[in-house]
């Protein structure tokens, strides 16, 4: 099907992201062969489908009402069924219908009562909603978040470890900056063997933004407000994609984050081109740090990380370890 939609509150980029063409109300009802209703019952939407709107529809239209019964004028619906304008009508209702409407159930109407939903189903959905809220408050991905990037569940599952990697790289990069509030320009590079159209990086972009902003501010960044928060702080995040040869089984080979025009607390984090640079990969489902500045490393990003420049002389590892143990003991006391 070619899907069109009328939604006065949906931004155009959101519609494009889910493959829907936005049209006005008259275009929607006059061109559609299947009409699905999803709206609250308000004074504006009450009996929005009536004699006038049914008269504009294609003959043989099929209507699915998953909103409230009151958004359709039932008497007008009966007349539209009688005239053959509406071929079939499926609705979910919370109350009994008038006898004249029931006469059309067998041939041209299907009815599903809300009150027939099992109690177990309601409990399960309630628990799912609670888990989603708790997860969102922890900063985890929420597939059902309103106004968040629309990403299919299977893509969300595949990208999950890379989303974790993206946030951790953002957090690490900004903590290497001397005076984190001065961060204005961030460059992100994604390397993948997949075609650009087969790699959705909006979630990764949001989590890098979250990782960069949260450690240096009191703002809580999520998948909905990341762009707005970045603009408020004058932060510009640009993206580049490197197309690699090879198998596209994994969505990404590596993610690289660079912060330009800043000084660093850790001199080794500065690359040859003068930016703070960190790079990471996902190995066996676990995010790894694979580059700091111009140096290749291989460190799991789970837990805490201490970065230090190695001095190549005897007893240095023992000395660093002793300092670390003493500080840990002092913190515990």
PDB file of C-alpha atoms in Angstrom, residues 56-291:
ATOM      1  CA  UNK A  56     -16.523  12.589  -0.527  1.00  0.00           C
ATOM      2  CA  UNK A  57     -15.118   9.080  -0.135  1.00  0.00           C
ATOM      3  CA  UNK A  58     -14.413   6.528  -2.839  1.00  0.00           C
ATOM      4  CA  UNK A  59     -17.203   4.006  -3.265  1.00  0.00           C
ATOM      5  CA  UNK A  60     -16.264   0.744  -1.558  1.00  0.00           C
ATOM      6  CA  UNK A  61     -14.002   2.322   1.038  1.00  0.00           C
ATOM      7  CA  UNK A  62     -13.143   0.226   4.084  1.00  0.00           C
ATOM      8  CA  UNK A  63     -12.895   1.927   7.461  1.00  0.00           C
ATOM      9  CA  UNK A  64     -11.023   0.743  10.566  1.00  0.00           C
ATOM     10  CA  UNK A  65     -11.867   2.737  13.673  1.00  0.00           C
ATOM     11  CA  UNK A  66      -9.329   2.150  16.433  1.00  0.00           C
ATOM     12  CA  UNK A  67     -10.241   5.473  18.035  1.00  0.00           C
ATOM     13  CA  UNK A  68     -13.486   6.162  19.925  1.00  0.00           C
ATOM     14  CA  UNK A  69     -16.895   5.302  18.543  1.00  0.00           C
ATOM     15  CA  UNK A  70     -17.960   8.944  18.818  1.00  0.00           C
ATOM     16  CA  UNK A  71     -15.622  10.082  16.042  1.00  0.00           C
ATOM     17  CA  UNK A  72     -18.103   8.543  13.581  1.00  0.00           C
ATOM     18  CA  UNK A  73     -21.744   9.589  13.202  1.00  0.00           C
ATOM     19  CA  UNK A  74     -23.375   6.141  13.467  1.00  0.00           C
ATOM     20  CA  UNK A  75     -26.564   7.138  11.654  1.00  0.00           C
ATOM     21  CA  UNK A  76     -24.472   8.522   8.782  1.00  0.00           C
ATOM     22  CA  UNK A  77     -22.406   5.336   8.789  1.00  0.00           C
ATOM     23  CA  UNK A  78     -25.555   3.223   8.389  1.00  0.00           C
ATOM     24  CA  UNK A  79     -26.605   5.346   5.425  1.00  0.00           C
ATOM     25  CA  UNK A  80     -23.120   5.055   3.887  1.00  0.00           C
ATOM     26  CA  UNK A  81     -23.204   1.263   4.301  1.00  0.00           C
ATOM     27  CA  UNK A  82     -26.674   1.182   2.756  1.00  0.00           C
ATOM     28  CA  UNK A  83     -25.518   3.220  -0.230  1.00  0.00           C
ATOM     29  CA  UNK A  84     -22.438   1.083  -0.775  1.00  0.00           C
ATOM     30  CA  UNK A  85     -20.036   3.952  -0.097  1.00  0.00           C
ATOM     31  CA  UNK A  86     -18.580   2.017   2.830  1.00  0.00           C
ATOM     32  CA  UNK A  87     -17.961  -1.624   1.928  1.00  0.00           C
ATOM     33  CA  UNK A  88     -16.817  -2.740   5.372  1.00  0.00           C
ATOM     34  CA  UNK A  89     -16.319  -1.194   8.756  1.00  0.00           C
ATOM     35  CA  UNK A  90     -14.283  -2.489  11.681  1.00  0.00           C
ATOM     36  CA  UNK A  91     -14.556  -0.766  14.997  1.00  0.00           C
ATOM     37  CA  UNK A  92     -13.503  -1.230  18.606  1.00  0.00           C
ATOM     38  CA  UNK A  93     -16.307  -0.084  20.881  1.00  0.00           C
ATOM     39  CA  UNK A  94     -16.870   0.257  24.614  1.00  0.00           C
ATOM     40  CA  UNK A  95     -20.652   0.159  24.453  1.00  0.00           C
ATOM     41  CA  UNK A  96     -23.550  -1.565  22.746  1.00  0.00           C
ATOM     42  CA  UNK A  97     -24.714  -0.183  19.413  1.00  0.00           C
ATOM     43  CA  UNK A  98     -28.153   0.771  18.240  1.00  0.00           C
ATOM     44  CA  UNK A  99     -30.229  -2.048  16.791  1.00  0.00           C
ATOM     45  CA  UNK A 100     -30.183  -0.524  13.308  1.00  0.00           C
ATOM     46  CA  UNK A 101     -26.381  -0.634  13.278  1.00  0.00           C
ATOM     47  CA  UNK A 102     -26.286  -4.249  14.476  1.00  0.00           C
ATOM     48  CA  UNK A 103     -28.247  -5.289  11.363  1.00  0.00           C
ATOM     49  CA  UNK A 104     -25.078  -4.788   9.313  1.00  0.00           C
ATOM     50  CA  UNK A 105     -22.676  -6.730  11.544  1.00  0.00           C
ATOM     51  CA  UNK A 106     -22.801 -10.053   9.731  1.00  0.00           C
ATOM     52  CA  UNK A 107     -22.099  -8.817   6.203  1.00  0.00           C
ATOM     53  CA  UNK A 108     -20.384  -5.477   6.411  1.00  0.00           C
ATOM     54  CA  UNK A 109     -19.350  -4.697   9.979  1.00  0.00           C
ATOM     55  CA  UNK A 110     -17.000  -6.274  12.471  1.00  0.00           C
ATOM     56  CA  UNK A 111     -17.149  -5.345  16.150  1.00  0.00           C
ATOM     57  CA  UNK A 112     -14.526  -5.849  18.838  1.00  0.00           C
ATOM     58  CA  UNK A 113     -15.416  -4.735  22.351  1.00  0.00           C
ATOM     59  CA  UNK A 114     -12.758  -3.117  24.531  1.00  0.00           C
ATOM     60  CA  UNK A 115     -14.331  -4.780  27.569  1.00  0.00           C
ATOM     61  CA  UNK A 116     -13.479  -8.234  26.177  1.00  0.00           C
ATOM     62  CA  UNK A 117      -9.747  -7.644  26.585  1.00  0.00           C
ATOM     63  CA  UNK A 118      -8.476 -10.220  29.126  1.00  0.00           C
ATOM     64  CA  UNK A 119      -7.329  -8.960  32.501  1.00  0.00           C
ATOM     65  CA  UNK A 120      -3.994 -10.740  31.968  1.00  0.00           C
ATOM     66  CA  UNK A 121      -3.416  -8.708  28.805  1.00  0.00           C
ATOM     67  CA  UNK A 122      -4.098  -5.451  30.645  1.00  0.00           C
ATOM     68  CA  UNK A 123      -1.666  -6.458  33.399  1.00  0.00           C
ATOM     69  CA  UNK A 124       1.007  -7.387  30.866  1.00  0.00           C
ATOM     70  CA  UNK A 125       0.646  -4.063  29.049  1.00  0.00           C
ATOM     71  CA  UNK A 126       0.753  -2.237  32.369  1.00  0.00           C
ATOM     72  CA  UNK A 127       4.018  -3.944  33.310  1.00  0.00           C
ATOM     73  CA  UNK A 128       5.440  -3.210  29.839  1.00  0.00           C
ATOM     74  CA  UNK A 129       4.598   0.474  30.253  1.00  0.00           C
ATOM     75  CA  UNK A 130       6.215   0.595  33.711  1.00  0.00           C
ATOM     76  CA  UNK A 131       9.370  -1.104  32.436  1.00  0.00           C
ATOM     77  CA  UNK A 132       9.557   1.363  29.519  1.00  0.00           C
ATOM     78  CA  UNK A 133       9.240   4.349  31.881  1.00  0.00           C
ATOM     79  CA  UNK A 134      11.894   3.017  34.263  1.00  0.00           C
ATOM     80  CA  UNK A 135      14.216   2.246  31.350  1.00  0.00           C
ATOM     81  CA  UNK A 136      13.753   5.717  29.862  1.00  0.00           C
ATOM     82  CA  UNK A 137      14.514   7.343  33.222  1.00  0.00           C
ATOM     83  CA  UNK A 138      17.733   5.322  33.339  1.00  0.00           C
ATOM     84  CA  UNK A 139      18.626   6.645  29.908  1.00  0.00           C
ATOM     85  CA  UNK A 140      17.991   3.355  28.122  1.00  0.00           C
ATOM     86  CA  UNK A 141      16.414   3.057  24.693  1.00  0.00           C
ATOM     87  CA  UNK A 142      12.644   3.406  24.612  1.00  0.00           C
ATOM     88  CA  UNK A 143      11.202   2.020  21.396  1.00  0.00           C
ATOM     89  CA  UNK A 144       7.757   3.505  22.131  1.00  0.00           C
ATOM     90  CA  UNK A 145       8.840   7.043  23.064  1.00  0.00           C
ATOM     91  CA  UNK A 146       6.656   9.715  21.485  1.00  0.00           C
ATOM     92  CA  UNK A 147       8.563  12.010  19.060  1.00  0.00           C
ATOM     93  CA  UNK A 148      11.700   9.876  19.326  1.00  0.00           C
ATOM     94  CA  UNK A 149      13.404   8.650  16.129  1.00  0.00           C
ATOM     95  CA  UNK A 150      11.241   5.959  14.593  1.00  0.00           C
ATOM     96  CA  UNK A 151      13.426   2.861  14.311  1.00  0.00           C
ATOM     97  CA  UNK A 152      12.048  -0.678  13.700  1.00  0.00           C
ATOM     98  CA  UNK A 153      12.434  -3.076  16.624  1.00  0.00           C
ATOM     99  CA  UNK A 154      14.835  -5.369  14.761  1.00  0.00           C
ATOM    100  CA  UNK A 155      17.106  -2.430  13.880  1.00  0.00           C
ATOM    101  CA  UNK A 156      16.906  -1.181  17.466  1.00  0.00           C
ATOM    102  CA  UNK A 157      18.026  -4.598  18.730  1.00  0.00           C
ATOM    103  CA  UNK A 158      20.938  -4.741  16.273  1.00  0.00           C
ATOM    104  CA  UNK A 159      22.120  -1.206  17.081  1.00  0.00           C
ATOM    105  CA  UNK A 160      21.835  -1.546  20.868  1.00  0.00           C
ATOM    106  CA  UNK A 161      25.547  -2.260  21.621  1.00  0.00           C
ATOM    107  CA  UNK A 162      26.569   0.509  19.199  1.00  0.00           C
ATOM    108  CA  UNK A 163      24.221   2.913  20.962  1.00  0.00           C
ATOM    109  CA  UNK A 164      26.016   2.122  24.228  1.00  0.00           C
ATOM    110  CA  UNK A 165      29.362   2.598  22.466  1.00  0.00           C
ATOM    111  CA  UNK A 166      28.258   5.963  21.038  1.00  0.00           C
ATOM    112  CA  UNK A 167      27.275   7.370  24.440  1.00  0.00           C
ATOM    113  CA  UNK A 168      30.463   6.111  26.132  1.00  0.00           C
ATOM    114  CA  UNK A 169      32.668   7.613  23.430  1.00  0.00           C
ATOM    115  CA  UNK A 170      30.886  10.949  23.844  1.00  0.00           C
ATOM    116  CA  UNK A 171      31.353  10.842  27.619  1.00  0.00           C
ATOM    117  CA  UNK A 172      35.015   9.912  27.349  1.00  0.00           C
ATOM    118  CA  UNK A 173      35.796  12.546  24.708  1.00  0.00           C
ATOM    119  CA  UNK A 174      34.247  15.434  26.653  1.00  0.00           C
ATOM    120  CA  UNK A 175      36.003  14.407  29.874  1.00  0.00           C
ATOM    121  CA  UNK A 176      39.341  14.691  28.073  1.00  0.00           C
ATOM    122  CA  UNK A 177      38.627  18.367  27.360  1.00  0.00           C
ATOM    123  CA  UNK A 178      40.207  21.003  29.584  1.00  0.00           C
ATOM    124  CA  UNK A 179      37.116  23.057  30.409  1.00  0.00           C
ATOM    125  CA  UNK A 180      34.279  20.981  28.949  1.00  0.00           C
ATOM    126  CA  UNK A 181      31.893  23.912  28.609  1.00  0.00           C
ATOM    127  CA  UNK A 182      34.003  25.216  25.719  1.00  0.00           C
ATOM    128  CA  UNK A 183      33.018  22.364  23.402  1.00  0.00           C
ATOM    129  CA  UNK A 184      31.382  23.782  20.267  1.00  0.00           C
ATOM    130  CA  UNK A 185      32.288  21.503  17.363  1.00  0.00           C
ATOM    131  CA  UNK A 186      32.113  17.704  17.321  1.00  0.00           C
ATOM    132  CA  UNK A 187      32.812  15.523  14.307  1.00  0.00           C
ATOM    133  CA  UNK A 188      31.475  11.973  14.248  1.00  0.00           C
ATOM    134  CA  UNK A 189      32.613   9.355  11.740  1.00  0.00           C
ATOM    135  CA  UNK A 190      30.807   6.063  11.136  1.00  0.00           C
ATOM    136  CA  UNK A 191      32.634   3.337   9.212  1.00  0.00           C
ATOM    137  CA  UNK A 192      30.462   0.605   7.719  1.00  0.00           C
ATOM    138  CA  UNK A 193      30.279  -1.817   4.813  1.00  0.00           C
ATOM    139  CA  UNK A 194      26.574  -1.095   4.487  1.00  0.00           C
ATOM    140  CA  UNK A 195      25.050   1.342   2.042  1.00  0.00           C
ATOM    141  CA  UNK A 196      24.138   4.746   3.540  1.00  0.00           C
ATOM    142  CA  UNK A 197      20.416   4.039   3.075  1.00  0.00           C
ATOM    143  CA  UNK A 198      20.813   0.824   5.080  1.00  0.00           C
ATOM    144  CA  UNK A 199      22.313   2.479   8.158  1.00  0.00           C
ATOM    145  CA  UNK A 200      20.148   4.642  10.414  1.00  0.00           C
ATOM    146  CA  UNK A 201      22.427   6.721  12.659  1.00  0.00           C
ATOM    147  CA  UNK A 202      19.839   8.970  14.332  1.00  0.00           C
ATOM    148  CA  UNK A 203      19.911   6.989  17.572  1.00  0.00           C
ATOM    149  CA  UNK A 204      23.692   7.009  17.589  1.00  0.00           C
ATOM    150  CA  UNK A 205      23.734  10.772  16.995  1.00  0.00           C
ATOM    151  CA  UNK A 206      21.331  11.284  19.904  1.00  0.00           C
ATOM    152  CA  UNK A 207      23.401   9.158  22.278  1.00  0.00           C
ATOM    153  CA  UNK A 208      26.672  10.868  21.342  1.00  0.00           C
ATOM    154  CA  UNK A 209      24.939  14.188  22.095  1.00  0.00           C
ATOM    155  CA  UNK A 210      23.783  12.765  25.418  1.00  0.00           C
ATOM    156  CA  UNK A 211      27.292  11.560  26.264  1.00  0.00           C
ATOM    157  CA  UNK A 212      28.867  14.922  25.467  1.00  0.00           C
ATOM    158  CA  UNK A 213      26.367  17.212  27.214  1.00  0.00           C
ATOM    159  CA  UNK A 214      25.402  15.376  30.408  1.00  0.00           C
ATOM    160  CA  UNK A 215      28.865  15.171  32.067  1.00  0.00           C
ATOM    161  CA  UNK A 216      29.341  18.963  31.780  1.00  0.00           C
ATOM    162  CA  UNK A 217      25.834  20.185  32.615  1.00  0.00           C
ATOM    163  CA  UNK A 218      22.779  19.488  34.746  1.00  0.00           C
ATOM    164  CA  UNK A 219      20.656  18.803  31.655  1.00  0.00           C
ATOM    165  CA  UNK A 220      19.181  15.344  31.127  1.00  0.00           C
ATOM    166  CA  UNK A 221      19.398  14.538  27.418  1.00  0.00           C
ATOM    167  CA  UNK A 222      17.117  11.975  25.778  1.00  0.00           C
ATOM    168  CA  UNK A 223      16.176  10.831  22.293  1.00  0.00           C
ATOM    169  CA  UNK A 224      13.534  13.535  21.980  1.00  0.00           C
ATOM    170  CA  UNK A 225      15.360  16.679  23.129  1.00  0.00           C
ATOM    171  CA  UNK A 226      18.941  15.988  21.968  1.00  0.00           C
ATOM    172  CA  UNK A 227      18.938  18.309  18.931  1.00  0.00           C
ATOM    173  CA  UNK A 228      17.170  21.103  20.801  1.00  0.00           C
ATOM    174  CA  UNK A 229      19.552  20.832  23.758  1.00  0.00           C
ATOM    175  CA  UNK A 230      22.606  20.879  21.473  1.00  0.00           C
ATOM    176  CA  UNK A 231      21.360  23.994  19.690  1.00  0.00           C
ATOM    177  CA  UNK A 232      20.680  25.721  23.012  1.00  0.00           C
ATOM    178  CA  UNK A 233      24.301  25.163  24.027  1.00  0.00           C
ATOM    179  CA  UNK A 234      25.706  26.207  20.657  1.00  0.00           C
ATOM    180  CA  UNK A 235      26.979  22.678  20.016  1.00  0.00           C
ATOM    181  CA  UNK A 236      27.313  21.587  16.380  1.00  0.00           C
ATOM    182  CA  UNK A 237      27.668  17.875  15.698  1.00  0.00           C
ATOM    183  CA  UNK A 238      28.561  16.928  12.122  1.00  0.00           C
ATOM    184  CA  UNK A 239      28.531  13.385  10.749  1.00  0.00           C
ATOM    185  CA  UNK A 240      30.576  11.598   8.104  1.00  0.00           C
ATOM    186  CA  UNK A 241      30.230   8.055   6.806  1.00  0.00           C
ATOM    187  CA  UNK A 242      33.075   5.935   5.481  1.00  0.00           C
ATOM    188  CA  UNK A 243      31.945   3.090   3.214  1.00  0.00           C
ATOM    189  CA  UNK A 244      34.194   0.063   3.664  1.00  0.00           C
ATOM    190  CA  UNK A 245      34.666  -3.003   1.497  1.00  0.00           C
ATOM    191  CA  UNK A 246      33.614  -6.255   3.096  1.00  0.00           C
ATOM    192  CA  UNK A 247      30.638  -8.034   4.609  1.00  0.00           C
ATOM    193  CA  UNK A 248      27.763  -5.865   5.835  1.00  0.00           C
ATOM    194  CA  UNK A 249      26.790  -8.367   8.543  1.00  0.00           C
ATOM    195  CA  UNK A 250      27.638  -5.893  11.306  1.00  0.00           C
ATOM    196  CA  UNK A 251      26.062  -2.444  11.006  1.00  0.00           C
ATOM    197  CA  UNK A 252      29.293  -0.629  11.913  1.00  0.00           C
ATOM    198  CA  UNK A 253      33.013  -1.303  11.918  1.00  0.00           C
ATOM    199  CA  UNK A 254      33.874   1.631  14.172  1.00  0.00           C
ATOM    200  CA  UNK A 255      32.653   4.988  15.503  1.00  0.00           C
ATOM    201  CA  UNK A 256      35.034   7.904  15.851  1.00  0.00           C
ATOM    202  CA  UNK A 257      34.388  11.094  17.845  1.00  0.00           C
ATOM    203  CA  UNK A 258      36.562  14.204  17.427  1.00  0.00           C
ATOM    204  CA  UNK A 259      36.301  17.476  19.353  1.00  0.00           C
ATOM    205  CA  UNK A 260      37.966  20.407  17.639  1.00  0.00           C
ATOM    206  CA  UNK A 261      39.322  23.743  18.884  1.00  0.00           C
ATOM    207  CA  UNK A 262      39.818  22.684  22.498  1.00  0.00           C
ATOM    208  CA  UNK A 263      42.695  21.922  24.825  1.00  0.00           C
ATOM    209  CA  UNK A 264      43.017  18.545  26.502  1.00  0.00           C
ATOM    210  CA  UNK A 265      43.696  17.416  30.054  1.00  0.00           C
ATOM    211  CA  UNK A 266      45.449  14.392  28.533  1.00  0.00           C
ATOM    212  CA  UNK A 267      47.976  15.405  25.863  1.00  0.00           C
ATOM    213  CA  UNK A 268      48.031  11.940  24.292  1.00  0.00           C
ATOM    214  CA  UNK A 269      44.360  12.302  23.342  1.00  0.00           C
ATOM    215  CA  UNK A 270      45.253  14.980  20.770  1.00  0.00           C
ATOM    216  CA  UNK A 271      45.532  13.544  17.269  1.00  0.00           C
ATOM    217  CA  UNK A 272      48.075  14.583  14.642  1.00  0.00           C
ATOM    218  CA  UNK A 273      45.492  16.980  13.182  1.00  0.00           C
ATOM    219  CA  UNK A 274      45.054  18.720  16.554  1.00  0.00           C
ATOM    220  CA  UNK A 275      41.649  17.420  17.727  1.00  0.00           C
ATOM    221  CA  UNK A 276      40.760  15.235  20.673  1.00  0.00           C
ATOM    222  CA  UNK A 277      40.043  11.878  19.064  1.00  0.00           C
ATOM    223  CA  UNK A 278      38.538   8.683  20.464  1.00  0.00           C
ATOM    224  CA  UNK A 279      37.426   5.666  18.484  1.00  0.00           C
ATOM    225  CA  UNK A 280      35.601   2.475  19.391  1.00  0.00           C
ATOM    226  CA  UNK A 281      34.281  -0.832  18.131  1.00  0.00           C
ATOM    227  CA  UNK A 282      31.834  -3.460  19.351  1.00  0.00           C
ATOM    228  CA  UNK A 283      33.542  -6.812  19.977  1.00  0.00           C
ATOM    229  CA  UNK A 284      31.423  -9.815  20.944  1.00  0.00           C
ATOM    230  CA  UNK A 285      28.612  -7.443  21.885  1.00  0.00           C
ATOM    231  CA  UNK A 286      30.815  -5.348  24.227  1.00  0.00           C
ATOM    232  CA  UNK A 287      31.896  -1.747  23.453  1.00  0.00           C
ATOM    233  CA  UNK A 288      35.699  -1.346  23.213  1.00  0.00           C
ATOM    234  CA  UNK A 289      37.910   1.710  23.072  1.00  0.00           C
ATOM    235  CA  UNK A 290      40.282   1.164  20.145  1.00  0.00           C
ATOM    236  CA  UNK A 291      41.983   4.536  19.668  1.00  0.00           C
TER     237      UNK A 291
END
